[in-house]
């Protein structure tokens, strides 16, 4: 079995780790966009998350690994299984699916099972990557190079939570609710604003400039590669701690309250920054609540809002191309003005 | 140490760098043979020829005999690379036939990429994913099957002109980054190779120790020892420091250097990595990735022979500049002379050090490794970097972002063509069935006959024909299943709208320079900011003084545009001809990549510097006209914006020669400019599409 680099062994990159944890606690926050140069541990962090997440219950026999406790929804297979009686369940790992660069539409959406069609004459649906990512994470590397029609597709499916396939004589609808994690290098292209908006949080990563940190990264990576088993065992306690924190946060999440004062703060912040639409506020609130659950506090307060404002709002500011100030800086400035006033 | 006599007979005796490069290449080959998976592989930048073939043959001879080595063709299909259903075979035999895919076949061995500079981004992405995770995921029918695929890659890059490499013809940076060694064999001649082969030392000194190497290095033994090799803390730190000093940003660089150092120690049957291993690793791994020169003493000539004394019991260090007898000659590209002579401290430090355990081990170790890496940085690389940062290796990735037109899977459908529904080509079901329909009767009869003969042959001759087989044959011939063959498949053909690259050629001379450049910059940023123009790219060329210069390479990225356009230089004469030629060259390159170029020339039409850089209005005009005619002959769409205060006849005439639209725009107005450019762009795009 291939070992993934332990999540807690990642050096620094606190913003990215926090954003990923928040997305894991509350998937409704929306996805995470990680922007940065290559070699900064973006894909390492996402794959590490896969190993970190606790297993989930799924219906045996359902191709999309549906949740047995959730309402039947639009999964035909579950409907068929339920008709026959209470379906059996088993524990499966949370899927983290890679969307490779150059993936074609039929691989992503799913297509006619050609082999069966031609050999047995049956019209069957061969699920694509979106089906595999249901209830898990879809990791899109180089998201800013993604082809336009795939971008449209992802936006659509992420919004509606289900995938509608109409091609080659098929008409299939299946659930596809996943957390989108994208990574990319902003120098290679701009992300379309519509896609940008779909991501709940965005973080910027860069290679540490501090020599000691760089040495530490190289040292850990080297140790991991020489003996993955021992290294993973070394960090398993820390990973367990994070996993427990995650689980507890998930149970706490419904009970966290958002006082009106916090709502007002968030709204003022968004007005000051001039974010488009209301998604900024919604994301800010959801993320702050998830963060409060992680921190173990009962209500959202300024502390959470401060920490999560930049990742939640940095990519929603209307970009003035002639203005050189980085968006993160603008958000920080607004936060200090508002909160310290 | 190569005896001097060897050089006397050779006509290339002055060119030791080729010999040294070959020696390094051999060392790299040995290291790859020890740890192909960990090191990722080699990017071999060399023309197809005997030198390259020699290297590959040597590498193969070093590998254990049963190592799988697979060649990956240039436009390899996804299913051949990853694996999947072999559709044609499936149809033939009637039951699923899987193909494992090249990556899984090469597990434990090497993949050789031919013409790697043209490999597509998607193939590169898949290879990188396999390099990162060491496995390949096959997905069929809801099942996901994961197979191990740990291999090294030998990327054969055959680019011709290194300096002028159009951004298209370069290994994708993401792949290049994961390969430990970037070897350039361009200046290695046959003579260099032959010399070493005939040398009493065998294939040169692979491990840094003198003496004959008649037998192959003990690769198998090294592999067994590899895991036990320990890395002292100082060595690791020294490598990281060197990487940082050389401006190797990505942490993959030092990581690969560590692995290379380990492999080197294992090869030498040592269980600890020594400073020499680290120096070798720094030279082979870090210097090709260097993006800057660290500000350290340029007088290495004095320090390097002293460094030789450091390594005990070795006459020859791994530095390429080791020849104590003639330091001046053998020292390859050193620092540019502008570097101020630095503090003599470094020189003072190293001579007294006779053994590794001195008061300040880290400092001298760091220096040692840094010198090793610096000494082999190709001079041309640094000169280029100093001049034009936009074209540096970081720029390579940006250029490739748009060049994805193989396969034509996007666009509006315009009919069908024969082909298998692979790699995104959509099956045209009705056409496929229509093609198969007329053959049904024949095929069924064929199958029936086949079934009959096989039934007959499987039964003893005396037995009567059983009823069941007869029934089976009957039912088969009457079945409604459509017999489809691979040749029947039809896929939809699509026509894609070609992406446009707008090339601004800006007159940056004289008084109006700043105005014009600022306008151009504004127009560029507006074009980029408009998200509906996302499929298009923008580039900026400025001409002033004696020549033209590409300020911004074609890009869609606002970040890159800002960086490239910051600090716009202006002033000097007007080399109009050079500007037009540069724009035409860039347009040609764009077209080669499959894009549609649109040239926007901002000038007042009065050039006063000719193509060769000399002054004189008459010559300059003549040259400018000639360049304009050539541009028109090449058929590029162009727009000339007249920036003089009053519309000039010269500008209008030039536009006519270029076959360009003429637009007078006396006052600085970025939005008007960007509007007119957009109009020209859409008009040209429409005509291009109609023409196809």
GROMACS .gro file of N, CA and C in nm, chain A residues 2 37-40 43 47 63 98 100-107 112-116 118-121 125-127 132 141-142 144-149 166-169 186-194 207-211 213-215 217-219 221-222 225-227 319-324, chain B residues 78 85 87 90-91 94 96 121-122 125-126 132-133 135 139-142 144 173-174 177 226-230 233 236-237 240-241 244 248-252 254-255 258-259 262 394 397 401 404 409-410 421 423-424 426-427 429 481-482 484 489 522 525 529 531 534-535 555-560 562-563:
model
  438
    2UNK      N    1   0.055   0.216  -0.082
    2UNK     CA    2   0.138   0.334  -0.089
    2UNK      C    3   0.107   0.425   0.028
   37UNK      N    4   0.368   2.865  -0.660
   37UNK     CA    5   0.466   2.814  -0.754
   37UNK      C    6   0.481   2.664  -0.736
   38UNK      N    7   0.552   2.602  -0.829
   38UNK     CA    8   0.565   2.458  -0.818
   38UNK      C    9   0.663   2.420  -0.710
   39UNK      N   10   0.647   2.298  -0.663
   39UNK     CA   11   0.737   2.250  -0.559
   39UNK      C   12   0.706   2.305  -0.422
   40UNK      N   13   0.580   2.348  -0.401
   40UNK     CA   14   0.548   2.405  -0.271
   40UNK      C   15   0.460   2.313  -0.187
   43UNK      N   16   0.009   1.948  -0.390
   43UNK     CA   17  -0.055   1.818  -0.407
   43UNK      C   18  -0.023   1.727  -0.290
   47UNK      N   19  -0.311   1.511  -0.091
   47UNK     CA   20  -0.304   1.364  -0.078
   47UNK      C   21  -0.289   1.325   0.068
   63UNK      N   22  -2.274   0.224  -0.675
   63UNK     CA   23  -2.151   0.262  -0.743
   63UNK      C   24  -2.100   0.397  -0.697
   98UNK      N   25  -0.809   1.253  -0.843
   98UNK     CA   26  -0.729   1.348  -0.921
   98UNK      C   27  -0.795   1.374  -1.054
  100UNK      N   28  -0.678   1.481  -1.385
  100UNK     CA   29  -0.551   1.509  -1.449
  100UNK      C   30  -0.565   1.615  -1.557
  101UNK      N   31  -0.457   1.682  -1.583
  101UNK     CA   32  -0.455   1.781  -1.689
  101UNK      C   33  -0.476   1.708  -1.820
  102UNK      N   34  -0.563   1.760  -1.904
  102UNK     CA   35  -0.586   1.690  -2.030
  102UNK      C   36  -0.689   1.581  -2.016
  103UNK      N   37  -0.759   1.579  -1.907
  103UNK     CA   38  -0.868   1.482  -1.896
  103UNK      C   39  -0.976   1.520  -1.995
  104UNK      N   40  -1.030   1.421  -2.058
  104UNK     CA   41  -1.132   1.450  -2.157
  104UNK      C   42  -1.269   1.439  -2.093
  105UNK      N   43  -1.365   1.496  -2.162
  105UNK     CA   44  -1.497   1.507  -2.103
  105UNK      C   45  -1.555   1.370  -2.070
  106UNK      N   46  -1.532   1.274  -2.156
  106UNK     CA   47  -1.595   1.145  -2.130
  106UNK      C   48  -1.535   1.078  -2.009
  107UNK      N   49  -1.408   1.106  -1.981
  107UNK     CA   50  -1.349   1.047  -1.862
  107UNK      C   51  -1.402   1.114  -1.736
  112UNK      N   52  -2.076   0.602  -2.228
  112UNK     CA   53  -2.133   0.475  -2.262
  112UNK      C   54  -2.029   0.367  -2.242
  113UNK      N   55  -2.068   0.261  -2.178
  113UNK     CA   56  -1.976   0.149  -2.162
  113UNK      C   57  -1.969   0.077  -2.296
  114UNK      N   58  -1.869   0.111  -2.372
  114UNK     CA   59  -1.863   0.063  -2.510
  114UNK      C   60  -1.852  -0.088  -2.519
  115UNK      N   61  -1.775  -0.142  -2.428
  115UNK     CA   62  -1.751  -0.285  -2.439
  115UNK      C   63  -1.881  -0.361  -2.424
  116UNK      N   64  -1.958  -0.319  -2.324
  116UNK     CA   65  -2.083  -0.390  -2.305
  116UNK      C   66  -2.181  -0.360  -2.415
  118UNK      N   67  -2.121  -0.303  -2.723
  118UNK     CA   68  -2.094  -0.371  -2.849
  118UNK      C   69  -2.090  -0.521  -2.836
  119UNK      N   70  -2.051  -0.570  -2.720
  119UNK     CA   71  -2.042  -0.715  -2.710
  119UNK      C   72  -2.174  -0.776  -2.665
  120UNK      N   73  -2.244  -0.706  -2.576
  120UNK     CA   74  -2.369  -0.764  -2.531
  120UNK      C   75  -2.490  -0.687  -2.577
  121UNK      N   76  -2.466  -0.575  -2.635
  121UNK     CA   77  -2.580  -0.497  -2.682
  121UNK      C   78  -2.654  -0.427  -2.570
  125UNK      N   79  -2.394   0.259  -1.837
  125UNK     CA   80  -2.323   0.383  -1.808
  125UNK      C   81  -2.194   0.349  -1.735
  126UNK      N   82  -2.086   0.401  -1.789
  126UNK     CA   83  -1.959   0.380  -1.721
  126UNK      C   84  -1.926   0.509  -1.646
  127UNK      N   85  -1.930   0.507  -1.512
  127UNK     CA   86  -1.913   0.632  -1.437
  127UNK      C   87  -1.775   0.693  -1.458
  132UNK      N   88  -1.683   0.902  -0.907
  132UNK     CA   89  -1.590   0.848  -0.808
  132UNK      C   90  -1.564   0.945  -0.696
  141UNK      N   91  -0.549   1.965  -1.053
  141UNK     CA   92  -0.418   2.027  -1.058
  141UNK      C   93  -0.413   2.123  -1.177
  142UNK      N   94  -0.344   2.231  -1.160
  142UNK     CA   95  -0.336   2.331  -1.267
  142UNK      C   96  -0.475   2.373  -1.310
  144UNK      N   97  -0.601   2.654  -1.341
  144UNK     CA   98  -0.615   2.768  -1.432
  144UNK      C   99  -0.585   2.730  -1.576
  145UNK      N  100  -0.541   2.607  -1.599
  145UNK     CA  101  -0.521   2.563  -1.737
  145UNK      C  102  -0.635   2.473  -1.783
  146UNK      N  103  -0.732   2.456  -1.699
  146UNK     CA  104  -0.841   2.366  -1.733
  146UNK      C  105  -0.917   2.419  -1.854
  147UNK      N  106  -0.959   2.331  -1.941
  147UNK     CA  107  -1.028   2.376  -2.060
  147UNK      C  108  -1.164   2.433  -2.027
  148UNK      N  109  -1.207   2.524  -2.110
  148UNK     CA  110  -1.329   2.600  -2.079
  148UNK      C  111  -1.450   2.512  -2.057
  149UNK      N  112  -1.467   2.412  -2.143
  149UNK     CA  113  -1.590   2.334  -2.129
  149UNK      C  114  -1.587   2.248  -2.004
  166UNK      N  115  -2.591   1.340  -2.072
  166UNK     CA  116  -2.677   1.325  -2.190
  166UNK      C  117  -2.586   1.311  -2.309
  167UNK      N  118  -2.546   1.192  -2.338
  167UNK     CA  119  -2.460   1.172  -2.454
  167UNK      C  120  -2.469   1.030  -2.500
  168UNK      N  121  -2.441   1.012  -2.627
  168UNK     CA  122  -2.437   0.878  -2.686
  168UNK      C  123  -2.560   0.796  -2.653
  169UNK      N  124  -2.671   0.862  -2.650
  169UNK     CA  125  -2.794   0.789  -2.626
  169UNK      C  126  -2.821   0.759  -2.480
  186UNK      N  127  -0.040   3.096  -1.053
  186UNK     CA  128  -0.110   3.210  -1.114
  186UNK      C  129  -0.037   3.268  -1.233
  187UNK      N  130   0.093   3.240  -1.245
  187UNK     CA  131   0.165   3.297  -1.359
  187UNK      C  132   0.126   3.233  -1.489
  188UNK      N  133   0.060   3.121  -1.484
  188UNK     CA  134   0.033   3.050  -1.608
  188UNK      C  135  -0.100   3.086  -1.668
  189UNK      N  136  -0.176   3.162  -1.599
  189UNK     CA  137  -0.303   3.200  -1.659
  189UNK      C  138  -0.399   3.247  -1.554
  190UNK      N  139  -0.495   3.325  -1.597
  190UNK     CA  140  -0.596   3.375  -1.505
  190UNK      C  141  -0.710   3.276  -1.496
  191UNK      N  142  -0.768   3.269  -1.379
  191UNK     CA  143  -0.882   3.182  -1.360
  191UNK      C  144  -1.007   3.263  -1.393
  192UNK      N  145  -1.102   3.201  -1.458
  192UNK     CA  146  -1.223   3.275  -1.490
  192UNK      C  147  -1.296   3.313  -1.362
  193UNK      N  148  -1.350   3.432  -1.356
  193UNK     CA  149  -1.414   3.477  -1.231
  193UNK      C  150  -1.525   3.384  -1.184
  194UNK      N  151  -1.599   3.324  -1.280
  194UNK     CA  152  -1.707   3.236  -1.236
  194UNK      C  153  -1.652   3.117  -1.160
  207UNK      N  154   0.740   2.877  -0.149
  207UNK     CA  155   0.847   2.803  -0.082
  207UNK      C  156   0.904   2.890   0.028
  208UNK      N  157   0.930   2.833   0.142
  208UNK     CA  158   0.987   2.913   0.250
  208UNK      C  159   1.122   2.971   0.209
  209UNK      N  160   1.144   3.094   0.245
  209UNK     CA  161   1.272   3.156   0.211
  209UNK      C  162   1.374   3.136   0.322
  210UNK      N  163   1.322   3.096   0.438
  210UNK     CA  164   1.411   3.075   0.551
  210UNK      C  165   1.488   2.946   0.533
  211UNK      N  166   1.618   2.954   0.543
  211UNK     CA  167   1.701   2.836   0.515
  211UNK      C  168   1.668   2.720   0.606
  213UNK      N  169   1.392   2.642   0.751
  213UNK     CA  170   1.266   2.577   0.712
  213UNK      C  171   1.287   2.490   0.589
  214UNK      N  172   1.364   2.540   0.494
  214UNK     CA  173   1.388   2.463   0.372
  214UNK      C  174   1.460   2.333   0.405
  215UNK      N  175   1.559   2.345   0.493
  215UNK     CA  176   1.633   2.224   0.530
  215UNK      C  177   1.540   2.125   0.596
  217UNK      N  178   1.219   2.087   0.551
  217UNK     CA  179   1.131   2.025   0.451
  217UNK      C  180   1.206   1.913   0.379
  218UNK      N  181   1.328   1.945   0.335
  218UNK     CA  182   1.406   1.846   0.261
  218UNK      C  183   1.436   1.725   0.349
  219UNK      N  184   1.469   1.755   0.475
  219UNK     CA  185   1.503   1.646   0.567
  219UNK      C  186   1.386   1.552   0.585
  221UNK      N  187   1.119   1.510   0.397
  221UNK     CA  188   1.082   1.441   0.274
  221UNK      C  189   1.178   1.326   0.249
  222UNK      N  190   1.305   1.351   0.273
  222UNK     CA  191   1.405   1.248   0.252
  222UNK      C  192   1.380   1.131   0.346
  225UNK      N  193   1.090   0.925   0.234
  225UNK     CA  194   1.112   0.840   0.118
  225UNK      C  195   1.199   0.720   0.150
  226UNK      N  196   1.288   0.736   0.245
  226UNK     CA  197   1.374   0.621   0.276
  226UNK      C  198   1.298   0.514   0.351
  227UNK      N  199   1.207   0.555   0.436
  227UNK     CA  200   1.132   0.456   0.512
  227UNK      C  201   0.993   0.509   0.542
  319UNK      N  202  -1.113   4.276  -0.937
  319UNK     CA  203  -0.973   4.298  -0.965
  319UNK      C  204  -0.958   4.419  -1.054
  320UNK      N  205  -0.883   4.517  -1.004
  320UNK     CA  206  -0.849   4.630  -1.090
  320UNK      C  207  -0.712   4.601  -1.150
  321UNK      N  208  -0.707   4.575  -1.279
  321UNK     CA  209  -0.579   4.530  -1.333
  321UNK      C  210  -0.469   4.633  -1.322
  322UNK      N  211  -0.507   4.759  -1.309
  322UNK     CA  212  -0.402   4.860  -1.305
  322UNK      C  213  -0.355   4.886  -1.162
  323UNK      N  214  -0.418   4.815  -1.068
  323UNK     CA  215  -0.377   4.836  -0.929
  323UNK      C  216  -0.285   4.723  -0.888
  324UNK      N  217  -0.170   4.761  -0.839
  324UNK     CA  218  -0.070   4.659  -0.810
  324UNK      C  219  -0.084   4.591  -0.676
  419UNK      N  220  -0.371   0.798  -2.465
  419UNK     CA  221  -0.390   0.778  -2.322
  419UNK      C  222  -0.395   0.632  -2.284
  426UNK      N  223  -0.892  -0.062  -2.203
  426UNK     CA  224  -0.949  -0.164  -2.291
  426UNK      C  225  -0.890  -0.150  -2.430
  428UNK      N  226  -0.981  -0.173  -2.758
  428UNK     CA  227  -1.112  -0.185  -2.823
  428UNK      C  228  -1.108  -0.272  -2.947
  431UNK      N  229  -1.075  -0.627  -2.857
  431UNK     CA  230  -1.197  -0.674  -2.793
  431UNK      C  231  -1.302  -0.710  -2.896
  432UNK      N  232  -1.314  -0.623  -2.993
  432UNK     CA  233  -1.414  -0.650  -3.095
  432UNK      C  234  -1.378  -0.774  -3.174
  435UNK      N  235  -1.420  -1.071  -2.922
  435UNK     CA  236  -1.552  -1.080  -2.860
  435UNK      C  237  -1.548  -1.085  -2.708
  437UNK      N  238  -1.340  -0.900  -2.344
  437UNK     CA  239  -1.255  -0.785  -2.311
  437UNK      C  240  -1.106  -0.819  -2.310
  462UNK      N  241   0.118   1.846  -2.305
  462UNK     CA  242   0.103   1.874  -2.162
  462UNK      C  243   0.031   1.762  -2.090
  463UNK      N  244  -0.067   1.704  -2.157
  463UNK     CA  245  -0.143   1.601  -2.087
  463UNK      C  246  -0.059   1.477  -2.064
  466UNK      N  247   0.161   1.557  -1.786
  466UNK     CA  248   0.091   1.556  -1.657
  466UNK      C  249   0.074   1.414  -1.606
  467UNK      N  250   0.042   1.323  -1.696
  467UNK     CA  251   0.023   1.185  -1.651
  467UNK      C  252   0.154   1.124  -1.604
  473UNK      N  253   0.513   1.103  -0.918
  473UNK     CA  254   0.488   1.146  -0.781
  473UNK      C  255   0.435   1.035  -0.693
  474UNK      N  256   0.338   0.961  -0.746
  474UNK     CA  257   0.272   0.865  -0.660
  474UNK      C  258   0.324   0.723  -0.676
  476UNK      N  259   0.227   0.507  -0.884
  476UNK     CA  260   0.126   0.410  -0.925
  476UNK      C  261   0.035   0.469  -1.031
  480UNK      N  262  -0.944   0.294  -1.415
  480UNK     CA  263  -1.081   0.297  -1.367
  480UNK      C  264  -1.174   0.240  -1.471
  481UNK      N  265  -1.245   0.139  -1.434
  481UNK     CA  266  -1.344   0.085  -1.526
  481UNK      C  267  -1.465   0.040  -1.447
  482UNK      N  268  -1.580   0.081  -1.493
  482UNK     CA  269  -1.704   0.028  -1.438
  482UNK      C  270  -1.712   0.040  -1.285
  483UNK      N  271  -1.678   0.157  -1.236
  483UNK     CA  272  -1.689   0.179  -1.093
  483UNK      C  273  -1.578   0.117  -1.011
  485UNK      N  274  -1.188   0.068  -0.921
  485UNK     CA  275  -1.063   0.137  -0.950
  485UNK      C  276  -0.949   0.042  -0.915
  514UNK      N  277   0.791   2.224  -1.815
  514UNK     CA  278   0.870   2.249  -1.693
  514UNK      C  279   0.836   2.153  -1.582
  515UNK      N  280   0.707   2.116  -1.573
  515UNK     CA  281   0.669   2.029  -1.463
  515UNK      C  282   0.741   1.896  -1.472
  518UNK      N  283   1.131   1.943  -1.411
  518UNK     CA  284   1.163   1.964  -1.271
  518UNK      C  285   1.183   1.834  -1.195
  567UNK      N  286   2.215   0.112  -0.122
  567UNK     CA  287   2.159   0.247  -0.127
  567UNK      C  288   2.083   0.287  -0.002
  568UNK      N  289   2.001   0.197   0.047
  568UNK     CA  290   1.918   0.233   0.161
  568UNK      C  291   1.998   0.258   0.287
  569UNK      N  292   2.117   0.196   0.295
  569UNK     CA  293   2.193   0.209   0.420
  569UNK      C  294   2.279   0.334   0.424
  570UNK      N  295   2.291   0.402   0.313
  570UNK     CA  296   2.380   0.518   0.311
  570UNK      C  297   2.323   0.627   0.400
  571UNK      N  298   2.408   0.676   0.487
  571UNK     CA  299   2.358   0.781   0.576
  571UNK      C  300   2.407   0.918   0.529
  574UNK      N  301   2.436   1.557   0.871
  574UNK     CA  302   2.356   1.678   0.878
  574UNK      C  303   2.420   1.793   0.801
  577UNK      N  304   2.373   1.775   0.425
  577UNK     CA  305   2.238   1.812   0.385
  577UNK      C  306   2.221   1.963   0.388
  578UNK      N  307   2.271   2.023   0.496
  578UNK     CA  308   2.259   2.168   0.507
  578UNK      C  309   2.334   2.238   0.396
  581UNK      N  310   2.141   2.231   0.077
  581UNK     CA  311   2.028   2.325   0.078
  581UNK      C  312   2.075   2.468   0.064
  582UNK      N  313   2.185   2.498   0.133
  582UNK     CA  314   2.237   2.633   0.124
  582UNK      C  315   2.279   2.665  -0.019
  585UNK      N  316   1.981   2.734  -0.232
  585UNK     CA  317   1.923   2.866  -0.207
  585UNK      C  318   2.009   2.974  -0.270
  589UNK      N  319   1.774   2.826  -0.673
  589UNK     CA  320   1.688   2.714  -0.710
  589UNK      C  321   1.569   2.719  -0.615
  590UNK      N  322   1.456   2.769  -0.667
  590UNK     CA  323   1.344   2.795  -0.577
  590UNK      C  324   1.274   2.669  -0.530
  591UNK      N  325   1.245   2.583  -0.625
  591UNK     CA  326   1.167   2.466  -0.588
  591UNK      C  327   1.250   2.374  -0.501
  592UNK      N  328   1.187   2.317  -0.401
  592UNK     CA  329   1.261   2.230  -0.308
  592UNK      C  330   1.290   2.094  -0.368
  593UNK      N  331   1.238   2.070  -0.487
  593UNK     CA  332   1.271   1.941  -0.550
  593UNK      C  333   1.419   1.936  -0.583
  595UNK      N  334   1.708   2.052  -0.424
  595UNK     CA  335   1.795   1.992  -0.320
  595UNK      C  336   1.757   1.849  -0.287
  596UNK      N  337   1.629   1.817  -0.297
  596UNK     CA  338   1.589   1.679  -0.267
  596UNK      C  339   1.652   1.581  -0.364
  599UNK      N  340   2.017   1.544  -0.298
  599UNK     CA  341   2.044   1.452  -0.188
  599UNK      C  342   2.047   1.308  -0.236
  600UNK      N  343   1.948   1.276  -0.317
  600UNK     CA  344   1.941   1.138  -0.364
  600UNK      C  345   2.058   1.105  -0.454
  603UNK      N  346   2.356   1.038  -0.244
  603UNK     CA  347   2.347   0.904  -0.184
  603UNK      C  348   2.385   0.797  -0.284
  735UNK      N  349   1.161   3.004  -1.618
  735UNK     CA  350   1.030   3.024  -1.558
  735UNK      C  351   0.928   3.061  -1.663
  738UNK      N  352   0.692   2.774  -1.887
  738UNK     CA  353   0.561   2.718  -1.854
  738UNK      C  354   0.449   2.805  -1.908
  742UNK      N  355   0.108   2.723  -2.196
  742UNK     CA  356  -0.027   2.714  -2.144
  742UNK      C  357  -0.131   2.708  -2.254
  745UNK      N  358  -0.240   2.385  -2.694
  745UNK     CA  359  -0.298   2.253  -2.680
  745UNK      C  360  -0.396   2.230  -2.791
  750UNK      N  361  -1.040   1.846  -2.996
  750UNK     CA  362  -1.157   1.787  -2.932
  750UNK      C  363  -1.260   1.891  -2.894
  751UNK      N  364  -1.231   2.018  -2.925
  751UNK     CA  365  -1.328   2.121  -2.890
  751UNK      C  366  -1.374   2.190  -3.016
  762UNK      N  367  -1.303   0.591  -3.087
  762UNK     CA  368  -1.341   0.692  -2.989
  762UNK      C  369  -1.246   0.693  -2.870
  764UNK      N  370  -0.930   0.920  -2.647
  764UNK     CA  371  -0.872   1.052  -2.621
  764UNK      C  372  -0.970   1.164  -2.650
  765UNK      N  373  -1.089   1.143  -2.608
  765UNK     CA  374  -1.184   1.253  -2.618
  765UNK      C  375  -1.257   1.262  -2.749
  767UNK      N  376  -1.530   1.203  -2.985
  767UNK     CA  377  -1.663   1.152  -2.954
  767UNK      C  378  -1.713   1.055  -3.060
  768UNK      N  379  -1.770   0.950  -3.011
  768UNK     CA  380  -1.825   0.850  -3.101
  768UNK      C  381  -1.946   0.908  -3.173
  770UNK      N  382  -2.236   0.780  -3.311
  770UNK     CA  383  -2.300   0.650  -3.304
  770UNK      C  384  -2.377   0.615  -3.430
  822UNK      N  385  -2.793  -0.875  -3.254
  822UNK     CA  386  -2.671  -0.804  -3.215
  822UNK      C  387  -2.601  -0.755  -3.341
  823UNK      N  388  -2.555  -0.634  -3.334
  823UNK     CA  389  -2.489  -0.575  -3.450
  823UNK      C  390  -2.341  -0.609  -3.444
  825UNK      N  391  -2.001  -0.517  -3.510
  825UNK     CA  392  -1.926  -0.397  -3.543
  825UNK      C  393  -1.777  -0.430  -3.545
  830UNK      N  394  -1.589   0.228  -3.694
  830UNK     CA  395  -1.605   0.340  -3.601
  830UNK      C  396  -1.590   0.474  -3.670
  863UNK      N  397  -0.147   4.988  -2.091
  863UNK     CA  398  -0.286   4.996  -2.049
  863UNK      C  399  -0.375   4.910  -2.135
  866UNK      N  400  -0.331   4.546  -2.049
  866UNK     CA  401  -0.395   4.503  -1.925
  866UNK      C  402  -0.546   4.499  -1.939
  870UNK      N  403  -0.771   4.177  -1.880
  870UNK     CA  404  -0.869   4.181  -1.772
  870UNK      C  405  -1.007   4.141  -1.820
  872UNK      N  406  -1.254   3.918  -1.921
  872UNK     CA  407  -1.251   3.773  -1.909
  872UNK      C  408  -1.307   3.701  -2.028
  875UNK      N  409  -1.051   3.553  -2.282
  875UNK     CA  410  -0.957   3.465  -2.214
  875UNK      C  411  -0.885   3.370  -2.306
  876UNK      N  412  -0.944   3.341  -2.415
  876UNK     CA  413  -0.874   3.247  -2.500
  876UNK      C  414  -0.757   3.311  -2.572
  896UNK      N  415   0.135   3.568  -2.351
  896UNK     CA  416   0.084   3.514  -2.226
  896UNK      C  417  -0.061   3.554  -2.206
  897UNK      N  418  -0.129   3.478  -2.122
  897UNK     CA  419  -0.265   3.513  -2.084
  897UNK      C  420  -0.267   3.563  -1.942
  898UNK      N  421  -0.150   3.565  -1.884
  898UNK     CA  422  -0.149   3.586  -1.739
  898UNK      C  423  -0.126   3.733  -1.705
  899UNK      N  424  -0.212   3.786  -1.625
  899UNK     CA  425  -0.200   3.925  -1.583
  899UNK      C  426  -0.076   3.944  -1.499
  900UNK      N  427  -0.048   3.845  -1.418
  900UNK     CA  428   0.070   3.853  -1.330
  900UNK      C  429   0.196   3.868  -1.414
  901UNK      N  430   0.204   3.785  -1.516
  901UNK     CA  431   0.323   3.790  -1.600
  901UNK      C  432   0.328   3.921  -1.676
  903UNK      N  433   0.218   4.213  -1.588
  903UNK     CA  434   0.264   4.321  -1.501
  903UNK      C  435   0.414   4.314  -1.482
  904UNK      N  436   0.459   4.191  -1.462
  904UNK     CA  437   0.601   4.178  -1.437
  904UNK      C  438   0.682   4.215  -1.560
   0.00000   0.00000   0.00000
